[in-house]
Amino acid sequence: MQPVLDPNPPNGQKKMLLVFGSFFAIFVIIAIVATIASP
């Protein structure tokens, strides 16, 4: 049984991590903008 996040992930897992990380970053930016925009 291999670990979920190995130090040298294959290309597919690295791409998935990149997509998930960018999605999370966009979500955080939207949350910050919504917090600033709200009265």
mmCIF file of C-alpha atoms in Angstrom:
data_model
loop_
_atom_site.group_PDB
_atom_site.id
_atom_site.type_symbol
_atom_site.label_atom_id
_atom_site.label_comp_id
_atom_site.label_asym_id
_atom_site.label_seq_id
_atom_site.Cartn_x
_atom_site.Cartn_y
_atom_site.Cartn_z
ATOM 1 C CA MET A 1 0.000 0.000 0.000
ATOM 2 C CA GLN A 2 1.640 3.203 -1.165
ATOM 3 C CA PRO A 3 1.212 6.536 0.640
ATOM 4 C CA VAL A 4 -1.343 8.987 -0.685
ATOM 5 C CA LEU A 5 1.220 11.765 -1.158
ATOM 6 C CA ASP A 6 4.627 10.365 -2.049
ATOM 7 C CA PRO A 7 7.647 12.718 -2.312
ATOM 8 C CA ASN A 8 7.930 12.193 -6.094
ATOM 9 C CA PRO A 9 4.359 11.886 -7.393
ATOM 10 C CA PRO A 10 3.723 10.721 -10.958
ATOM 11 C CA ASN A 11 2.598 13.229 -13.563
ATOM 12 C CA GLY A 12 -1.112 12.560 -13.083
ATOM 13 C CA GLN A 13 -1.065 13.113 -9.327
ATOM 14 C CA LYS A 14 1.068 16.252 -9.675
ATOM 15 C CA LYS A 15 -1.416 17.643 -12.204
ATOM 16 C CA MET A 16 -4.321 16.813 -9.884
ATOM 17 C CA LEU A 17 -2.560 18.524 -6.985
ATOM 18 C CA LEU A 18 -1.934 21.582 -9.166
ATOM 19 C CA VAL A 19 -5.595 21.777 -10.221
ATOM 20 C CA PHE A 20 -6.816 21.292 -6.645
ATOM 21 C CA GLY A 21 -4.352 23.876 -5.307
ATOM 22 C CA SER A 22 -5.335 26.480 -7.890
ATOM 23 C CA PHE A 23 -9.032 25.833 -7.211
ATOM 24 C CA PHE A 24 -8.445 26.284 -3.474
ATOM 25 C CA ALA A 25 -6.474 29.494 -4.100
ATOM 26 C CA ILE A 26 -9.291 30.907 -6.247
ATOM 27 C CA PHE A 27 -11.807 29.974 -3.539
ATOM 28 C CA VAL A 28 -9.715 31.786 -0.893
ATOM 29 C CA ILE A 29 -9.402 34.892 -3.095
ATOM 30 C CA ILE A 30 -13.177 34.943 -3.683
ATOM 31 C CA ALA A 31 -13.768 34.608 0.069
ATOM 32 C CA ILE A 32 -11.402 37.510 0.814
ATOM 33 C CA VAL A 33 -13.018 39.723 -1.852
ATOM 34 C CA ALA A 34 -16.487 38.866 -0.519
ATOM 35 C CA THR A 35 -15.368 39.717 3.022
ATOM 36 C CA ILE A 36 -13.960 43.086 1.915
ATOM 37 C CA ALA A 37 -16.961 43.903 -0.305
ATOM 38 C CA SER A 38 -19.544 43.148 2.381
ATOM 39 C CA PRO A 39 -20.584 46.192 4.450
#
